[in-house]
Amino acid sequence: MRGERGPGEICEVNAQNETVNSHTIAVLVDNEPGVLARVIGLFSGRGYNIESLTVAKTDNVNNMSRITIVTTGTPMIIEQIKAQLSRLVPIHNVKDLTIESASVERELALVKVVGEGEKRVESLRIADIFRARVVDSSNESFVFEIVGDTGKLDAFIRLMEPLGLADVSRTGVVAISRGVKAMDVAY
Amino acid sequence: MVSKELTGSEIVLKALEEQGVTEIFGYPGGAVLPIYDAIFNQNQIRHILVRQEGGAVHAAEGYARSTGKVGIVLVTSGPGATNAVTGLTDALMDSIPIICLTGQVPTHLIGNDAFQEADTTGITRPCTKHNYLVKDVNDLARVMHEAFHVATSGRPGPVLIDLPKDVLMAVGTYKPKSKIKVRNYNPSVKGDLNAIKHAVETIAKAKKPLIYAGGGVINSGPAASKLLTQFVKMTGAPCTLTLMGLGAFPASNKQFIGMLGMHGTYEANLAMHDCDVMVCIGARFDDRVTGRLDAFSPGSTKIHVDIDPSSINKNVRVDIPIIGDVGHVLEDMIKVWKGTQAKIDAKALKAWWQEMNAWRSVDCLKFKQEGKVIKPQHALTRLWELCREAKKEPYVTTEVGQHQMWAAQYLGFEKPNQWMTSGGLGTMGYGLPAAMGVQVAHPKELVVCVAGEASYLMNVQELSTISQYRLPVKSFILNNFYLGMVRQWQELLHGQRYSESYMNSLPDFVKLAETFNMVGLRATKPSELDDVIKEMIKIDKPVIADIHVDQMENVFPMIPSGAAHNEMLLGPEDETEKPISEEGMVLV
Ligand SMILES: Cc1ncc(C[n+]2csc(CCOP(=O)(O)OP(=O)(O)O)c2C)c(N)n1
Ligand SMILES: [Mg+2]
């Protein structure tokens, strides 16, 4: 599933000796029923990967949602994914944040760790280093909230494993370009 | 105009009327009864009652393909909608503009597994260009007009509108087309001028240029075919067409080197392999065309003109992509060509044509009509010659199989929109209803469905429709008593084990014609062929001509799956010398 490396880095090389990269793609869509099914159907129907997908309404005036998709593929496949997405009628704008501009990416995770004694103290210590917050605690458990890029979350979760990692819920990646330029609605 | 309150059904019909619709193909049922009521009360739109919803979609495809207009389908919920799925997929693959109106259970029952409920928008999402579920009668006019826009702009395709019965019965306001602003989907039609200039320079510098054009030229409208013809003539380059593109360039022109691809001509495929500049216009490097990808035209610079950005660099990397409508781009290419006084080096071009003529001299489509059985190639050649003698330029539809490929090889189309075949999906059962749709659009013209006996049976119920509306469709059945194309693959790839490919218990097609009050004709030997064809052309009634042809004939040339263009089988002699690879076997 989730790659250990950050987006944009070379993940692997396929059988045809082409490099397979991870890309973060932002998509502005009409907020209407079925639109998410169209996007997901396109990925499953054509055999593309979805590493992560997030969606929420972001524009009340135009009633639009923003989808952030992290996907992997050769440059030719990534180009296809973008062209295929752009072709869908309720999709207004497609932006490849990995290559079109510098961008900021964040993910949030809630991590439940169950344990007692020394392990419990150790988990708190690590959480502190990672700036994870305790959002729930009982005598035998913590729920940590951690925000960061995918790599940071992966690292934190890995460290929690021997300390009683019980449950993880992640939002998936959201991303936005750096600088003044915004993503327009493109009518 | 003062906006008047109308029922949903009336809004549907008013929108169709405003869009210039005069015929629709449909089949009633509970969920669409309100629309049928509205149809009953008007005279502008003629409804053709098919015998199965699948037939309605193919009929609308034939109608659309032969006129350039949108084909309209009206079916009920549940089984009506699911029966339409094959036709919608077919139209999506071949870029045919269709609007399919489906009834749906009332909105408050959606999701309840109500009687004749199906998740129509869910089922058809991957097989339509776009679909809508209308939940508010006041959205209906907008959706109807938007659907026409989506179906016809960019790369055309099928659009489905799901109409719950309560929405059809509710009262709302109609909005005319002019009041509707489509807020997203607006594909660009003009190509980038710099890319066009670059393309023209590249073509002018070519030594072995080749123009490879497809169905996009036909979709762009008859003007695009004229422009293509003009451009090909200006450059002096050879021109090949895809199965979907036949008619976009006149077959009788000296620069036409035939169809390309799996069953294309020797000269077309070798020219594809050896050219140094390939100009792909409104075609999509389909696997039937490219053969083995890593050996596809290895030395050429590739220019690709297409309205759909997702067609560019999908299968084959191209050097100069031009995104835009083929007609607009050709117009600009011609302007730039003239403006820069471009010219391909005459000596190089001459040498290229000499190569071409050497390949042509192989005469890859030659056949021998001898003995007591009719060769299918001979039947089609005579069909064409006798049509010409009778001064007819028929509209031709086909079913799917060997007969389809022979029709593509032996019938020479001079104009666009005369040739209707299921290319992308290869749908058996397409030809007869499509011919019906073509005849509805062109009541006075000669419409021939070139069929295989097996495909013909897949939508044979439409004979009843043809009879009812007195549509003088001619069915020209090349009857080989086999799923011929399947049998050919079994012969070549599966050691002649003819598993389930023999057609037993076929109907007597002459008697079948008679039960539908049509004329049935039969030719079983060469001497009978001409008379049957002449009779068929002459009679002003629907005709079924049952032509018994050689059962063991194969379609050649053939590029087996997984082979390259220059590894073509020319005839039976080649079969043993060039066995088909293991990797090729897994391909279709
Ligand atoms: C709906 C459908 N089912 C199966 C096929 C696979 N198929 C392709 S050609 C063919 C045989 C067609 O036989 P016929 O119509 O007699 O034509 P012939 O090849 O004999 O000319 C079959 C079964 C198909 N194309 N479409
Ligand atoms: Mg047959």
Short mmCIF file of C-alpha atoms in Angstrom, two decimals, chain B residues 73-527:
data_model
loop_
_atom_site.label_atom_id
_atom_site.label_comp_id
_atom_site.label_asym_id
_atom_site.label_seq_id
_atom_site.Cartn_x
_atom_site.Cartn_y
_atom_site.Cartn_z
CA VAL B 73 -33.40 6.36 -27.33
CA LEU B 74 -36.30 6.07 -24.88
CA VAL B 75 -36.63 3.01 -22.65
CA THR B 76 -38.23 2.05 -19.37
CA SER B 77 -36.57 1.45 -16.00
CA GLY B 78 -34.92 -1.80 -14.87
CA PRO B 79 -34.82 -4.31 -17.73
CA GLY B 80 -35.34 -1.56 -20.32
CA ALA B 81 -32.25 0.22 -19.10
CA THR B 82 -30.11 -2.92 -18.70
CA ASN B 83 -31.00 -4.04 -22.23
CA ALA B 84 -29.58 -0.73 -23.46
CA VAL B 85 -26.17 -1.26 -21.87
CA THR B 86 -24.49 -3.05 -24.81
CA GLY B 87 -25.51 -0.35 -27.24
CA LEU B 88 -24.31 2.41 -24.91
CA THR B 89 -20.94 0.72 -24.56
CA ASP B 90 -20.77 0.35 -28.32
CA ALA B 91 -21.53 4.04 -28.81
CA LEU B 92 -18.93 5.02 -26.22
CA MET B 93 -16.21 2.99 -27.92
CA ASP B 94 -17.05 4.33 -31.37
CA SER B 95 -17.72 7.93 -30.26
CA ILE B 96 -21.33 8.08 -31.45
CA PRO B 97 -23.57 10.86 -30.04
CA ILE B 98 -26.57 9.22 -28.38
CA ILE B 99 -29.03 10.41 -25.77
CA CYS B 100 -30.70 7.61 -23.89
CA LEU B 101 -33.71 8.51 -21.75
CA THR B 102 -34.50 5.87 -19.15
CA GLY B 103 -37.49 5.71 -16.86
CA GLN B 104 -36.85 5.22 -13.16
CA VAL B 105 -39.00 4.35 -10.17
CA PRO B 106 -40.32 7.42 -8.32
CA THR B 107 -37.69 9.24 -6.25
CA HIS B 108 -39.15 8.13 -2.88
CA LEU B 109 -38.71 4.47 -3.90
CA ILE B 110 -35.14 4.74 -5.21
CA GLY B 111 -32.94 2.38 -3.23
CA ASN B 112 -35.85 0.23 -2.04
CA ASP B 113 -35.45 -2.59 -4.55
CA ALA B 114 -38.76 -1.46 -5.98
CA PHE B 115 -40.34 -3.27 -8.91
CA GLN B 116 -38.25 -2.73 -12.05
CA GLU B 117 -35.72 -0.68 -10.18
CA ALA B 118 -32.10 -0.84 -11.26
CA ASP B 119 -29.24 1.45 -10.31
CA THR B 120 -29.18 2.75 -13.86
CA THR B 121 -26.75 5.61 -13.35
CA GLY B 122 -24.47 3.24 -11.41
CA ILE B 123 -24.62 0.55 -14.08
CA THR B 124 -24.08 2.96 -16.95
CA ARG B 125 -21.44 5.21 -15.39
CA PRO B 126 -18.55 3.44 -17.09
CA CYS B 127 -20.38 2.98 -20.41
CA THR B 128 -21.61 6.50 -21.00
CA LYS B 129 -19.73 9.71 -21.59
CA HIS B 130 -21.85 11.17 -18.82
CA ASN B 131 -25.12 10.40 -17.09
CA TYR B 132 -27.70 12.21 -14.99
CA LEU B 133 -30.35 11.29 -12.46
CA VAL B 134 -32.91 14.10 -12.43
CA LYS B 135 -34.55 14.53 -9.05
CA ASP B 136 -36.21 17.90 -9.54
CA VAL B 137 -38.47 18.75 -12.45
CA ASN B 138 -37.01 22.26 -12.55
CA ASP B 139 -33.60 20.82 -13.40
CA LEU B 140 -34.98 18.84 -16.28
CA ALA B 141 -34.77 21.38 -19.09
CA ARG B 142 -31.19 22.26 -18.15
CA VAL B 143 -30.14 18.62 -18.02
CA MET B 144 -31.76 17.86 -21.38
CA HIS B 145 -29.96 20.71 -23.14
CA GLU B 146 -26.70 20.05 -21.35
CA ALA B 147 -26.92 16.41 -22.44
CA PHE B 148 -27.03 17.46 -26.09
CA HIS B 149 -24.00 19.65 -25.52
CA VAL B 150 -22.03 16.87 -23.84
CA ALA B 151 -23.04 14.21 -26.39
CA THR B 152 -21.93 16.30 -29.35
CA SER B 153 -18.95 18.35 -28.21
CA GLY B 154 -15.38 17.18 -27.88
CA ARG B 155 -15.22 13.48 -28.58
CA PRO B 156 -18.89 12.57 -29.06
CA GLY B 157 -20.50 9.81 -27.04
CA PRO B 158 -23.60 8.48 -25.34
CA VAL B 159 -25.29 10.40 -22.52
CA LEU B 160 -27.97 8.86 -20.34
CA ILE B 161 -30.69 10.70 -18.44
CA ASP B 162 -32.51 8.74 -15.74
CA LEU B 163 -36.02 10.06 -15.18
CA PRO B 164 -37.97 9.06 -12.05
CA LYS B 165 -41.66 8.73 -12.76
CA ASP B 166 -42.70 11.37 -10.22
CA VAL B 167 -40.39 13.89 -11.87
CA LEU B 168 -42.02 13.14 -15.23
CA MET B 169 -45.42 13.80 -13.71
CA ALA B 170 -44.51 16.87 -11.67
CA VAL B 171 -45.06 20.35 -13.05
CA GLY B 172 -42.21 22.78 -13.64
CA THR B 173 -40.88 25.47 -15.89
CA TYR B 174 -39.25 24.94 -19.24
CA LYS B 175 -36.04 26.76 -20.05
CA PRO B 176 -35.03 27.18 -23.67
CA LYS B 177 -31.58 26.20 -24.91
CA SER B 178 -30.47 29.81 -25.10
CA LYS B 179 -30.99 30.24 -21.36
CA ILE B 180 -28.72 27.37 -20.40
CA LYS B 181 -25.08 27.98 -19.72
CA VAL B 182 -22.95 24.85 -19.52
CA ARG B 183 -20.55 25.71 -16.76
CA ASN B 184 -17.79 23.22 -17.23
CA TYR B 185 -17.44 20.91 -20.19
CA ASN B 186 -16.14 23.06 -23.07
CA PRO B 187 -13.38 21.25 -24.97
CA SER B 188 -11.24 23.33 -27.27
CA VAL B 189 -11.61 22.84 -31.00
CA LYS B 190 -8.75 24.96 -32.35
CA GLY B 191 -5.33 23.33 -32.40
CA ASP B 192 -2.19 25.07 -31.18
CA LEU B 193 -0.84 27.00 -34.15
CA ASN B 194 2.81 26.49 -33.24
CA ALA B 195 2.33 22.75 -33.10
CA ILE B 196 0.54 22.90 -36.45
CA LYS B 197 3.44 24.84 -37.98
CA HIS B 198 5.90 22.38 -36.55
CA ALA B 199 3.83 19.52 -37.97
CA VAL B 200 3.72 21.05 -41.43
CA GLU B 201 7.50 21.61 -41.42
CA THR B 202 8.02 18.02 -40.36
CA ILE B 203 5.75 16.65 -43.08
CA ALA B 204 7.41 18.84 -45.70
CA LYS B 205 10.80 17.43 -44.75
CA ALA B 206 9.61 13.83 -44.87
CA LYS B 207 10.96 11.32 -47.31
CA LYS B 208 8.38 8.64 -46.57
CA PRO B 209 5.27 10.43 -45.30
CA LEU B 210 2.05 8.61 -44.49
CA ILE B 211 -1.37 9.91 -43.54
CA TYR B 212 -3.36 7.61 -41.28
CA ALA B 213 -6.90 8.86 -40.63
CA GLY B 214 -9.82 7.50 -38.64
CA GLY B 215 -13.35 7.91 -37.38
CA GLY B 216 -12.60 11.32 -35.88
CA VAL B 217 -12.62 12.75 -39.40
CA ILE B 218 -16.14 11.41 -39.93
CA ASN B 219 -17.27 12.69 -36.52
CA SER B 220 -16.00 16.14 -37.33
CA GLY B 221 -18.49 16.35 -40.22
CA PRO B 222 -18.37 16.04 -44.02
CA ALA B 223 -16.28 19.22 -44.33
CA ALA B 224 -13.43 17.50 -42.52
CA SER B 225 -13.38 14.70 -45.11
CA LYS B 226 -13.12 17.29 -47.87
CA LEU B 227 -10.26 18.99 -46.05
CA LEU B 228 -8.51 15.68 -45.48
CA THR B 229 -8.80 14.88 -49.18
CA GLN B 230 -7.43 18.28 -50.07
CA PHE B 231 -4.53 17.91 -47.66
CA VAL B 232 -3.60 14.43 -48.85
CA LYS B 233 -3.60 15.65 -52.44
CA MET B 234 -1.48 18.71 -51.57
CA THR B 235 1.17 16.63 -49.90
CA GLY B 236 1.21 13.80 -52.43
CA ALA B 237 1.52 11.33 -49.55
CA PRO B 238 -0.21 7.96 -49.40
CA CYS B 239 -3.32 7.76 -47.21
CA THR B 240 -4.63 4.82 -45.21
CA LEU B 241 -7.83 4.68 -43.19
CA THR B 242 -8.96 2.77 -40.11
CA LEU B 243 -12.07 0.61 -40.06
CA MET B 244 -13.98 3.53 -38.54
CA GLY B 245 -12.55 6.02 -41.01
CA LEU B 246 -13.59 4.36 -44.27
CA GLY B 247 -15.17 6.95 -46.54
CA ALA B 248 -13.23 9.87 -45.06
CA PHE B 249 -10.99 9.74 -48.15
CA PRO B 250 -12.30 8.44 -51.49
CA ALA B 251 -11.40 4.78 -52.01
CA SER B 252 -11.00 5.30 -55.76
CA ASN B 253 -8.28 7.92 -55.32
CA LYS B 254 -4.82 6.77 -56.40
CA GLN B 255 -3.31 7.93 -53.11
CA PHE B 256 -5.54 5.60 -51.09
CA ILE B 257 -3.64 2.48 -50.10
CA GLY B 258 -6.49 0.72 -48.31
CA MET B 259 -7.49 0.04 -44.74
CA LEU B 260 -4.74 -0.68 -42.20
CA GLY B 261 -4.60 -2.94 -39.18
CA MET B 262 -5.16 -6.58 -38.38
CA HIS B 263 -6.94 -7.24 -41.69
CA GLY B 264 -5.63 -4.23 -43.53
CA THR B 265 -3.81 -4.27 -46.84
CA TYR B 266 -0.20 -5.32 -47.26
CA GLU B 267 0.74 -1.90 -48.60
CA ALA B 268 -0.98 0.03 -45.81
CA ASN B 269 0.63 -1.96 -43.03
CA LEU B 270 4.08 -1.99 -44.56
CA ALA B 271 3.80 1.74 -45.17
CA MET B 272 2.91 2.16 -41.48
CA HIS B 273 5.95 0.14 -40.54
CA ASP B 274 8.41 1.87 -42.87
CA CYS B 275 7.23 5.51 -43.03
CA ASP B 276 9.45 8.26 -41.61
CA VAL B 277 6.65 10.71 -40.77
CA MET B 278 3.25 9.42 -39.68
CA VAL B 279 0.35 11.84 -39.54
CA CYS B 280 -2.44 10.34 -37.46
CA ILE B 281 -5.65 12.30 -37.89
CA GLY B 282 -8.68 11.47 -35.75
CA ALA B 283 -7.56 7.93 -34.96
CA ARG B 284 -6.34 6.46 -31.70
CA PHE B 285 -3.57 3.88 -32.24
CA ASP B 286 -5.94 1.08 -31.33
CA ASP B 287 -4.41 -2.36 -30.76
CA ARG B 288 -6.12 -3.68 -33.93
CA VAL B 289 -4.11 -1.05 -35.77
CA THR B 290 -0.73 -1.11 -34.08
CA GLY B 291 -0.13 -4.84 -33.71
CA ARG B 292 2.84 -5.53 -31.45
CA LEU B 293 3.53 -2.19 -29.80
CA ASP B 294 7.29 -2.43 -29.41
CA ALA B 295 7.65 -3.10 -33.13
CA PHE B 296 5.14 -0.46 -34.24
CA SER B 297 6.50 1.89 -36.89
CA PRO B 298 9.92 2.04 -35.26
CA GLY B 299 11.53 4.76 -37.35
CA SER B 300 8.82 7.37 -37.72
CA THR B 301 8.20 10.81 -36.29
CA LYS B 302 4.57 10.73 -35.19
CA ILE B 303 2.11 13.60 -35.44
CA HIS B 304 -1.25 13.06 -33.76
CA VAL B 305 -4.33 15.22 -34.23
CA ASP B 306 -7.16 14.38 -31.84
CA ILE B 307 -9.88 16.24 -29.99
CA ASP B 308 -9.47 14.06 -26.92
CA PRO B 309 -6.30 14.73 -24.92
CA SER B 310 -6.59 11.28 -23.34
CA SER B 311 -6.09 9.67 -26.75
CA ILE B 312 -2.67 11.26 -27.03
CA ASN B 313 0.23 9.15 -25.75
CA LYS B 314 -2.13 6.43 -24.55
CA ASN B 315 -0.66 3.50 -26.47
CA VAL B 316 2.05 5.07 -28.58
CA ARG B 317 4.37 7.96 -27.76
CA VAL B 318 3.87 10.74 -30.26
CA ASP B 319 6.30 13.52 -31.11
CA ILE B 320 3.91 16.29 -32.12
CA PRO B 321 0.51 16.17 -30.42
CA ILE B 322 -2.16 18.56 -31.66
CA ILE B 323 -5.31 18.72 -29.58
CA GLY B 324 -8.29 20.03 -31.48
CA ASP B 325 -11.12 19.24 -33.82
CA VAL B 326 -9.83 17.50 -36.92
CA GLY B 327 -11.68 19.86 -39.27
CA HIS B 328 -10.30 23.01 -37.64
CA VAL B 329 -6.78 21.62 -37.47
CA LEU B 330 -6.81 20.45 -41.10
CA GLU B 331 -8.00 23.86 -42.17
CA ASP B 332 -5.04 25.45 -40.37
CA MET B 333 -2.61 22.85 -41.69
CA ILE B 334 -3.72 23.59 -45.25
CA LYS B 335 -3.33 27.33 -44.65
CA VAL B 336 0.16 26.92 -43.25
CA TRP B 337 1.12 24.49 -46.01
CA LYS B 338 0.04 26.98 -48.65
CA GLY B 339 1.45 29.98 -46.77
CA THR B 340 4.89 28.46 -46.42
CA GLN B 341 4.78 26.92 -49.89
CA ALA B 342 5.72 23.63 -48.34
CA LYS B 343 6.58 20.77 -50.63
CA ILE B 344 7.84 17.28 -50.06
CA ASP B 345 11.04 16.43 -51.93
CA ALA B 346 9.79 15.08 -55.27
CA LYS B 347 12.54 12.54 -55.69
CA ALA B 348 12.05 11.06 -52.27
CA LEU B 349 8.31 10.94 -52.76
CA LYS B 350 8.72 9.19 -56.07
CA ALA B 351 10.97 6.57 -54.53
CA TRP B 352 8.44 6.09 -51.71
CA TRP B 353 5.65 5.56 -54.22
CA GLN B 354 7.80 3.03 -56.04
CA GLU B 355 8.05 1.05 -52.82
CA MET B 356 4.33 1.42 -52.40
CA ASN B 357 3.65 0.17 -55.89
CA ALA B 358 5.87 -2.84 -55.37
CA TRP B 359 3.82 -3.74 -52.30
CA ARG B 360 0.62 -3.08 -54.19
CA SER B 361 1.71 -5.47 -56.92
CA VAL B 362 1.46 -8.30 -54.37
CA ASP B 363 -2.28 -7.72 -54.79
CA CYS B 364 -3.02 -8.88 -51.27
CA LEU B 365 -6.80 -8.90 -51.73
CA LYS B 366 -6.76 -11.16 -54.77
CA PHE B 367 -9.01 -14.22 -54.71
CA LYS B 368 -10.12 -16.86 -57.15
CA GLN B 369 -13.80 -17.39 -57.81
CA GLU B 370 -13.84 -20.87 -59.25
CA GLY B 371 -15.80 -24.05 -58.70
CA LYS B 372 -19.31 -24.45 -57.38
CA VAL B 373 -19.24 -22.36 -54.22
CA ILE B 374 -19.52 -18.61 -53.94
CA LYS B 375 -16.49 -16.90 -52.48
CA PRO B 376 -17.60 -14.23 -49.98
CA GLN B 377 -15.12 -11.80 -51.52
CA HIS B 378 -16.73 -12.36 -54.91
CA ALA B 379 -20.21 -11.81 -53.50
CA LEU B 380 -19.19 -8.43 -52.09
CA THR B 381 -17.29 -7.41 -55.21
CA ARG B 382 -20.37 -8.16 -57.31
CA LEU B 383 -22.63 -6.39 -54.82
CA TRP B 384 -20.55 -3.27 -55.25
CA GLU B 385 -20.27 -3.48 -59.01
CA LEU B 386 -23.98 -4.07 -59.48
CA CYS B 387 -24.83 -1.17 -57.15
CA ARG B 388 -22.61 1.03 -59.23
CA GLU B 389 -24.25 -0.17 -62.44
CA ALA B 390 -27.62 0.67 -60.93
CA LYS B 391 -26.21 4.12 -60.03
CA LYS B 392 -26.67 3.51 -56.32
CA GLU B 393 -24.33 4.52 -53.54
CA PRO B 394 -25.65 2.43 -50.69
CA TYR B 395 -25.39 3.04 -47.01
CA VAL B 396 -23.82 -0.09 -45.58
CA THR B 397 -23.98 -1.48 -42.06
CA THR B 398 -22.34 -4.70 -40.98
CA GLU B 399 -22.57 -7.26 -38.28
CA VAL B 400 -19.34 -8.52 -36.71
CA GLY B 401 -17.08 -11.25 -38.02
CA GLN B 402 -15.38 -12.27 -41.22
CA HIS B 403 -18.09 -10.72 -43.40
CA GLN B 404 -17.42 -7.37 -41.68
CA MET B 405 -13.75 -7.49 -42.57
CA TRP B 406 -14.47 -8.54 -46.15
CA ALA B 407 -16.97 -5.71 -46.46
CA ALA B 408 -14.30 -3.27 -45.23
CA GLN B 409 -11.81 -4.69 -47.73
CA TYR B 410 -13.96 -5.05 -50.84
CA LEU B 411 -16.49 -2.20 -50.69
CA GLY B 412 -14.91 1.09 -51.68
CA PHE B 413 -16.49 4.06 -49.97
CA GLU B 414 -16.20 7.43 -51.65
CA LYS B 415 -17.96 9.57 -49.04
CA PRO B 416 -18.21 9.76 -45.27
CA ASN B 417 -21.29 8.60 -43.30
CA GLN B 418 -22.04 5.75 -45.71
CA TRP B 419 -20.34 3.04 -43.65
CA MET B 420 -21.61 1.98 -40.22
CA THR B 421 -19.86 -0.80 -38.34
CA SER B 422 -19.17 -1.71 -34.74
CA GLY B 423 -15.45 -1.12 -34.50
CA GLY B 424 -14.37 -0.65 -30.90
CA LEU B 425 -16.70 -3.10 -29.19
CA GLY B 426 -17.28 -5.50 -32.09
CA THR B 427 -20.92 -6.07 -31.21
CA MET B 428 -22.66 -8.92 -33.01
CA GLY B 429 -26.26 -7.86 -33.48
CA TYR B 430 -25.34 -4.29 -34.38
CA GLY B 431 -25.89 -4.42 -38.13
CA LEU B 432 -29.58 -5.14 -38.56
CA PRO B 433 -30.94 -2.55 -36.11
CA ALA B 434 -28.32 -0.04 -37.26
CA ALA B 435 -29.52 -0.49 -40.86
CA MET B 436 -33.03 0.10 -39.61
CA GLY B 437 -31.93 3.39 -38.04
CA VAL B 438 -30.12 4.44 -41.21
CA GLN B 439 -33.20 3.70 -43.29
CA VAL B 440 -35.41 5.74 -40.95
CA ALA B 441 -33.08 8.68 -41.54
CA HIS B 442 -32.81 8.09 -45.30
CA PRO B 443 -36.10 6.56 -46.40
CA LYS B 444 -35.40 6.80 -50.13
CA GLU B 445 -31.82 5.52 -50.14
CA LEU B 446 -30.47 2.03 -50.61
CA VAL B 447 -29.44 0.62 -47.22
CA VAL B 448 -27.66 -2.73 -47.08
CA CYS B 449 -26.79 -4.72 -43.98
CA VAL B 450 -23.87 -7.03 -44.77
CA ALA B 451 -24.38 -9.78 -42.21
CA GLY B 452 -23.11 -13.10 -40.99
CA GLU B 453 -25.84 -15.62 -40.32
CA ALA B 454 -24.89 -15.90 -36.65
CA SER B 455 -24.73 -12.19 -35.86
CA TYR B 456 -27.97 -11.68 -37.74
CA LEU B 457 -29.79 -13.85 -35.23
CA MET B 458 -28.63 -11.71 -32.31
CA ASN B 459 -31.16 -8.96 -33.02
CA VAL B 460 -33.36 -10.74 -35.54
CA GLN B 461 -36.48 -9.60 -33.71
CA GLU B 462 -36.02 -6.20 -35.35
CA LEU B 463 -37.29 -7.68 -38.61
CA SER B 464 -40.69 -7.09 -37.09
CA THR B 465 -39.94 -3.38 -36.67
CA ILE B 466 -38.57 -3.18 -40.20
CA SER B 467 -41.74 -4.76 -41.46
CA GLN B 468 -44.03 -2.50 -39.44
CA TYR B 469 -42.48 0.71 -40.71
CA ARG B 470 -42.01 -0.64 -44.26
CA LEU B 471 -38.31 0.11 -44.15
CA PRO B 472 -36.81 -1.33 -47.35
CA VAL B 473 -33.62 -2.55 -45.63
CA LYS B 474 -31.66 -5.13 -47.62
CA SER B 475 -30.01 -7.85 -45.58
CA PHE B 476 -27.13 -9.41 -47.47
CA ILE B 477 -26.22 -12.47 -45.42
CA LEU B 478 -22.88 -14.10 -46.17
CA ASN B 479 -23.98 -17.44 -44.82
CA ASN B 480 -21.04 -19.72 -44.06
CA PHE B 481 -22.88 -21.78 -41.42
CA TYR B 482 -20.11 -20.91 -38.97
CA LEU B 483 -19.12 -18.34 -36.44
CA GLY B 484 -16.63 -17.73 -39.17
CA MET B 485 -14.21 -15.45 -37.36
CA VAL B 486 -14.16 -17.79 -34.38
CA ARG B 487 -13.61 -20.75 -36.70
CA GLN B 488 -10.73 -18.90 -38.40
CA TRP B 489 -8.98 -18.33 -35.06
CA GLN B 490 -9.57 -21.94 -34.08
CA GLU B 491 -8.04 -23.02 -37.37
CA LEU B 492 -5.01 -20.79 -37.01
CA LEU B 493 -4.48 -20.81 -33.25
CA HIS B 494 -6.20 -23.85 -31.76
CA GLY B 495 -5.26 -26.75 -33.99
CA GLN B 496 -8.48 -26.77 -36.01
CA ARG B 497 -10.54 -27.77 -33.01
CA TYR B 498 -13.82 -26.18 -34.05
CA SER B 499 -15.33 -26.03 -30.61
CA GLU B 500 -18.91 -24.69 -30.65
CA SER B 501 -18.44 -22.60 -33.76
CA TYR B 502 -20.74 -24.47 -36.13
CA MET B 503 -24.20 -22.92 -36.53
CA ASN B 504 -26.68 -25.70 -36.38
CA SER B 505 -30.43 -25.37 -36.89
CA LEU B 506 -30.34 -22.07 -38.68
CA PRO B 507 -33.69 -20.76 -39.83
CA ASP B 508 -34.62 -20.89 -43.49
CA PHE B 509 -33.89 -17.22 -44.17
CA VAL B 510 -36.18 -17.11 -47.21
CA LYS B 511 -39.10 -18.36 -45.17
CA LEU B 512 -38.13 -16.04 -42.34
CA ALA B 513 -38.43 -13.11 -44.75
CA GLU B 514 -41.82 -14.32 -45.84
CA THR B 515 -43.24 -14.52 -42.32
CA PHE B 516 -42.38 -10.86 -41.91
CA ASN B 517 -43.96 -9.99 -45.25
CA MET B 518 -40.58 -9.38 -46.84
CA VAL B 519 -38.93 -10.81 -49.89
CA GLY B 520 -36.55 -13.74 -49.38
CA LEU B 521 -33.90 -14.59 -51.98
CA ARG B 522 -31.20 -17.22 -52.02
CA ALA B 523 -28.02 -17.89 -54.00
CA THR B 524 -26.16 -21.13 -53.44
CA LYS B 525 -23.95 -21.15 -56.52
CA PRO B 526 -22.02 -18.49 -58.40
CA SER B 527 -24.37 -18.52 -61.37
#
